[in-house]
CSV table of C-alpha atoms in Angstrom, one decimal:
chain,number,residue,atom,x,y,z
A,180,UNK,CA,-5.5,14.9,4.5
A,181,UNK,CA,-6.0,18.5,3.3
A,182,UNK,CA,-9.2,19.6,1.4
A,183,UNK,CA,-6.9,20.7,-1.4
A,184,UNK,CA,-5.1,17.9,-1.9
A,185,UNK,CA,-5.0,16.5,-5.2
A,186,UNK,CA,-5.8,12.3,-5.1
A,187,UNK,CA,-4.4,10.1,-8.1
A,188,UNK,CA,-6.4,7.2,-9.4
A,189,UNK,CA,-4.4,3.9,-9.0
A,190,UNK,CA,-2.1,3.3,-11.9
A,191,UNK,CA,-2.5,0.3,-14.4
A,192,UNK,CA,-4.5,-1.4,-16.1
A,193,UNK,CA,-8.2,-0.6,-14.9
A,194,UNK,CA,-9.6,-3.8,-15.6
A,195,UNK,CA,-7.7,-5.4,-12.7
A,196,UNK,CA,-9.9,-6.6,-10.2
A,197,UNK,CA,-8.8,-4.6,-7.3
A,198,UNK,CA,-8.1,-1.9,-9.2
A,199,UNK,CA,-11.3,-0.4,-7.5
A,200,UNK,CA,-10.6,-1.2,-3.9
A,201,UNK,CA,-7.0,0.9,-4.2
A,202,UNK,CA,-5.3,3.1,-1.6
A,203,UNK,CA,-5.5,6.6,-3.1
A,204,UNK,CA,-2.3,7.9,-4.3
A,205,UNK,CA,-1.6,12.1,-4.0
A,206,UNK,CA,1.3,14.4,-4.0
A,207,UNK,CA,3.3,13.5,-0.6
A,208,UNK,CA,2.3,16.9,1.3
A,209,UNK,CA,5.6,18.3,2.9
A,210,UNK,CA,3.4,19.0,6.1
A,211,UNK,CA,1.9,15.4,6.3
A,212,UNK,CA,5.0,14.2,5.0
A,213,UNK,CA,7.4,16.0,7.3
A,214,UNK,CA,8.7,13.4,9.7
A,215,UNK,CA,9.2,10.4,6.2
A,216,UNK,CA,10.4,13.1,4.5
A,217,UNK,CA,13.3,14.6,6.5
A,218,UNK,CA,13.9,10.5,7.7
A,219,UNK,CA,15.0,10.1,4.1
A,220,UNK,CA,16.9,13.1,2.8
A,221,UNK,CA,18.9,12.6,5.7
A,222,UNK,CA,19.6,9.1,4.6
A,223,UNK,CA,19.2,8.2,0.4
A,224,UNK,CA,22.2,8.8,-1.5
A,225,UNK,CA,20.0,10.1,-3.9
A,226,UNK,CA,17.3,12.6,-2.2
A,227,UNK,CA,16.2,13.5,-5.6
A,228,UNK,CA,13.8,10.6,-5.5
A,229,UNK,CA,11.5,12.3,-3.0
A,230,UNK,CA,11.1,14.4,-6.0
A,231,UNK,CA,9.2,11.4,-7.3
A,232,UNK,CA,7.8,9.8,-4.0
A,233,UNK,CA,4.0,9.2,-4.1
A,234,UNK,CA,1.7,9.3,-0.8
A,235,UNK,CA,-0.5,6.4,-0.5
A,236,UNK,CA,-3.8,7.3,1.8
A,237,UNK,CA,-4.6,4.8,4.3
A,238,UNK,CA,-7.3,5.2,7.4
A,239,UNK,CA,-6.6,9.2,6.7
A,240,UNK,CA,-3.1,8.9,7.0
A,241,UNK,CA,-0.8,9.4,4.3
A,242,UNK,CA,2.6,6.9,3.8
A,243,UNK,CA,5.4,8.2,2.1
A,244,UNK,CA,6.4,5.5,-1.1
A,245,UNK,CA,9.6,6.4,-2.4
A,246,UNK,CA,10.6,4.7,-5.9
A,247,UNK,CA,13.4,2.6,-7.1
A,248,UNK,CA,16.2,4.7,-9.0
A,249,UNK,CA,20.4,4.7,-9.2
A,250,UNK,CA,21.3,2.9,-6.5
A,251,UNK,CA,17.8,1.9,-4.6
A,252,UNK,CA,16.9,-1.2,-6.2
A,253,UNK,CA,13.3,-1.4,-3.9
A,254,UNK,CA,11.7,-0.6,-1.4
A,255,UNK,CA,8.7,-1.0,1.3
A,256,UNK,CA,5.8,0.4,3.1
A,257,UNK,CA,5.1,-1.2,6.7
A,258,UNK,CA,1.1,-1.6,7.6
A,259,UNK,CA,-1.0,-2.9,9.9
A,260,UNK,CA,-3.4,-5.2,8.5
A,261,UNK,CA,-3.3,-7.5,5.7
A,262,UNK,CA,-6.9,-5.9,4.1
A,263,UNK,CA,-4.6,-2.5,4.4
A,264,UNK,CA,-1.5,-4.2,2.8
A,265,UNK,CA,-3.9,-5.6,-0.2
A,266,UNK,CA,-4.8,-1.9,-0.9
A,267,UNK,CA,-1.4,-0.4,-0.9
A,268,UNK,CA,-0.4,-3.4,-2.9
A,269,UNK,CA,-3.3,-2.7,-5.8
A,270,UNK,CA,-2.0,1.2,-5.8
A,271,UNK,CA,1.2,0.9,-6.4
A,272,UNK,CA,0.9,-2.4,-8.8
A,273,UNK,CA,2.3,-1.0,-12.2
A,274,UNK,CA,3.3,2.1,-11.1
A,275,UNK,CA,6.7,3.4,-12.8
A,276,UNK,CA,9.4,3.5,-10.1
A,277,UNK,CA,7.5,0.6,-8.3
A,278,UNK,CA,8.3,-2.8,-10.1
A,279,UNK,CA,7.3,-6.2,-8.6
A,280,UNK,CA,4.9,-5.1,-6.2
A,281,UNK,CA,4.3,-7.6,-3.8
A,282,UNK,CA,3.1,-8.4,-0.2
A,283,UNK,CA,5.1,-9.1,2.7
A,284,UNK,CA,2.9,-11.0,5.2
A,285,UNK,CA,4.2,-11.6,8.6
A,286,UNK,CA,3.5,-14.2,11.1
A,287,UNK,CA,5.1,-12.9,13.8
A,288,UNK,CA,2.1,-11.1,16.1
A,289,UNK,CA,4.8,-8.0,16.9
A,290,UNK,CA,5.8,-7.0,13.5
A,291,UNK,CA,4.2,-5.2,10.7
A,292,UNK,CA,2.8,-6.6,7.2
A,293,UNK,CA,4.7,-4.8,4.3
A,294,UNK,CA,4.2,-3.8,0.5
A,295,UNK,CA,7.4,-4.5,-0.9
A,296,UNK,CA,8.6,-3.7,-4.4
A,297,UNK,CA,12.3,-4.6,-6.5
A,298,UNK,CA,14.2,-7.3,-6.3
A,299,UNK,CA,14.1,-9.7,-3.1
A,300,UNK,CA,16.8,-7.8,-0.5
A,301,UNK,CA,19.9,-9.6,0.8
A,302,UNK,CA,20.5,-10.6,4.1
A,303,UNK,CA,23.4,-8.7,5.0
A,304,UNK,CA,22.6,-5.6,6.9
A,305,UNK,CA,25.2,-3.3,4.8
A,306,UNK,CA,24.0,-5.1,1.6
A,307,UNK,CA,20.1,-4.3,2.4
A,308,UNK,CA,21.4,-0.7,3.4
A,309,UNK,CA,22.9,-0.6,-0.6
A,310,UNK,CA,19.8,-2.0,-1.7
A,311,UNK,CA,17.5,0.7,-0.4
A,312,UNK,CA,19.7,3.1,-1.6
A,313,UNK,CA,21.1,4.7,1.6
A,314,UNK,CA,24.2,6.3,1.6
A,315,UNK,CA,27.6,5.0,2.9
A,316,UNK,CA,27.6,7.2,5.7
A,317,UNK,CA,23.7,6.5,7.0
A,318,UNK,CA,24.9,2.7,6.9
A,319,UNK,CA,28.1,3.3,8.6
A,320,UNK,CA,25.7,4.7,11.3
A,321,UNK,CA,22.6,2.5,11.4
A,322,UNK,CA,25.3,-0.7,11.6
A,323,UNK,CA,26.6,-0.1,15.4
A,324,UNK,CA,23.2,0.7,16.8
A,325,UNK,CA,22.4,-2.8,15.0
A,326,UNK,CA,25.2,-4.9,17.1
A,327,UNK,CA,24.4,-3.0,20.2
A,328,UNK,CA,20.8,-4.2,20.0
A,329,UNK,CA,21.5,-7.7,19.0
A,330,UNK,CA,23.7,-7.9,22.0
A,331,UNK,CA,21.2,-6.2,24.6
A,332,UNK,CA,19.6,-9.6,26.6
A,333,UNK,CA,15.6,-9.2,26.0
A,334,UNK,CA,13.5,-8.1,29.1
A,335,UNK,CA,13.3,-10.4,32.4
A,336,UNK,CA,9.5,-9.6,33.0
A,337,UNK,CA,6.5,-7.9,31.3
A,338,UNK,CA,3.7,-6.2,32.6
A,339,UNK,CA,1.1,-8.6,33.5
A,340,UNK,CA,-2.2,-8.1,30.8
A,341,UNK,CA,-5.7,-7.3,33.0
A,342,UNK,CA,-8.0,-10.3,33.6
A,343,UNK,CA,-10.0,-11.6,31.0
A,344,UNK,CA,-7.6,-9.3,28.2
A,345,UNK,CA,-6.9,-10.9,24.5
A,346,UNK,CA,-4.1,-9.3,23.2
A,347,UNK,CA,-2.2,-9.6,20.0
A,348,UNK,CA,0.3,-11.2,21.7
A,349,UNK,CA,-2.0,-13.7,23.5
A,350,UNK,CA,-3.8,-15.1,20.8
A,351,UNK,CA,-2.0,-14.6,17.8
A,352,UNK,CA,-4.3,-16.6,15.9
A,353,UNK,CA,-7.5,-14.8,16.5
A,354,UNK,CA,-5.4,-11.6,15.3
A,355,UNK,CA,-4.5,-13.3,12.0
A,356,UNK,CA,-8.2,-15.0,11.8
A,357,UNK,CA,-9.3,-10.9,12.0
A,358,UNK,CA,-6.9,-9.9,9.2
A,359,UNK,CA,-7.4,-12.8,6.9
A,360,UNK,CA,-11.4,-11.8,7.3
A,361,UNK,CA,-10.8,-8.3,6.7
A,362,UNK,CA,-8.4,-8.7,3.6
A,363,UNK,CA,-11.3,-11.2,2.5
A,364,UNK,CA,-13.4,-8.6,2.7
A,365,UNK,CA,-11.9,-6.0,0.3
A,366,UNK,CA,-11.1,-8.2,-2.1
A,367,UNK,CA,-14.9,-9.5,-2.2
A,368,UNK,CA,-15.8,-5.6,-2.4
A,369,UNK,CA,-13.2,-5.3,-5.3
A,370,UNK,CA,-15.1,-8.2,-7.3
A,371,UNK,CA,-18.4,-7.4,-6.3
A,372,UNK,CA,-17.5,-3.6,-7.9
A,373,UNK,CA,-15.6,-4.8,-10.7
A,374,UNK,CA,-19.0,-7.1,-11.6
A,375,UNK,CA,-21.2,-4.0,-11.2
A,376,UNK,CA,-19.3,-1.8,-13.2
A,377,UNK,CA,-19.0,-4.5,-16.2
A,378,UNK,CA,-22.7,-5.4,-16.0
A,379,UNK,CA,-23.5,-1.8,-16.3
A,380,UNK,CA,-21.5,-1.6,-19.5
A,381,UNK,CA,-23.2,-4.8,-21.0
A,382,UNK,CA,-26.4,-3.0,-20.3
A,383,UNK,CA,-25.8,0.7,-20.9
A,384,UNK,CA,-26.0,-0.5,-25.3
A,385,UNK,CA,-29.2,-2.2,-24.6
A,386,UNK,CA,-31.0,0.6,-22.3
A,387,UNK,CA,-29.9,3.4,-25.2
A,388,UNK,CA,-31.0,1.0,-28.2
A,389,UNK,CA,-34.5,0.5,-26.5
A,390,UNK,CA,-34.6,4.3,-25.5
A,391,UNK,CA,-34.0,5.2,-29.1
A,392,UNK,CA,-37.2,2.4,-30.2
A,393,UNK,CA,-39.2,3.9,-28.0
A,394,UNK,CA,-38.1,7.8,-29.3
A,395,UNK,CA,-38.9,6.5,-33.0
A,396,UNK,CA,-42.7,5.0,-32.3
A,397,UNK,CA,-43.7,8.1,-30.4
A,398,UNK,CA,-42.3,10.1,-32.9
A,399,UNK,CA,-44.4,7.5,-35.1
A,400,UNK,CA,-47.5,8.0,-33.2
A,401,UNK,CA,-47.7,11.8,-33.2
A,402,UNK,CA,-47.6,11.7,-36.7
């Protein structure tokens, strides 16, 4: 991220209890942007929603969101762990252009959580391709390299993991177990905040009306 770069609070309504623990939302920089951008003017029938795109700010990276509008009906943002998924999720929760925020969770140990928003996508490859709001020609060409794949037999072999490695792959539930603790973990630092911040308005009335008592008898005194 740039030292200029201007960082949005999360939108909504601030008394949501993750509302602290939110990604950080900025302008989509055209340089930290470049490869998200291009990906999708190439592809929306409507490019004029990058006009309106937002950049969410994850681990010093920043993810291109690109809102529903004319023919895109939703959208989604892949991410790595679930405690990064719950903070994209409380940025963009509320959010014009982003309606029914919601998390996509998987339980497959090779593919990404996502932040989905819209309406549920169909099935149908060319349908989902509509959804998203991609134009007929982009479909026409993503739909070929889709049969090709499907009909490509998976590989016979894979490299062999060293002694005594735990990968993803391996132990699929150890990688969840370390997710599941980590999303735990920002959402306890959301509550935790949201309890500080409220107890500190509870008190802030009481500290000023004893300040002021205290203001009025040594006032009191020197006379």
């Amino acid at each position: 991220m740039s030292d200029d770069q201007e960082v949005w609070p999360a939108f909504g309504n601030s008394r949501f209890p993750l509302a602290h623990i939110a990604a950080p939302l900025c302008h989509p920089s055209p340089e930290e942007c470049a490869e998200d951008l291009a990906w999708y003017r190439e592809r929306l029938a409507d490019p004029g929603l990058l006009d309106c795109a937002v950049g969410v700010m994850v681990d010093g990276a920043v993810l291109l969101a690109v809102p529903v509008g004319g023919s895109r009906h939703g959208g989604y943002l892949p991410v790595g762990t679930v405690a990064d998924a719950v903070r994209v999720w409380a940025a963009l929760r509320g959010r014009p252009g982003f309606p029914h925020v919601r998390l996509g969770l998987s339980v497959h140990p090779d593919t990404c959580h996502t932040v989905d928003w819209g309406p549920r996508p169909p099935r149908d490859d060319a349908e989902r391709g509509r959804h998203f709001g991609y134009a007929p020609s982009a479909i026409d060409a993503f739909l070929p390299r889709v049969s090709a794949l499907d009909q490509q037999p998976g590989p016979a072999t894979s490299e062999p993991a060293q002694a005594g490695e735990r990968t993803r792959q391996q132990d699929p539930l150890l990688s969840t177990l370390r997710d599941m603790g980590g999303c735990l973990a920002v959402i306890l630092m959301g509550v935790v905040i949201t309890l500080l911040v409220s107890a500190a308005r509870d008190t802030w009335p009481l500290l000023n009306g004893i300040s002021s008592s205290l203001v009025v008898y040594h006032d009191s005194q020197d006379k």
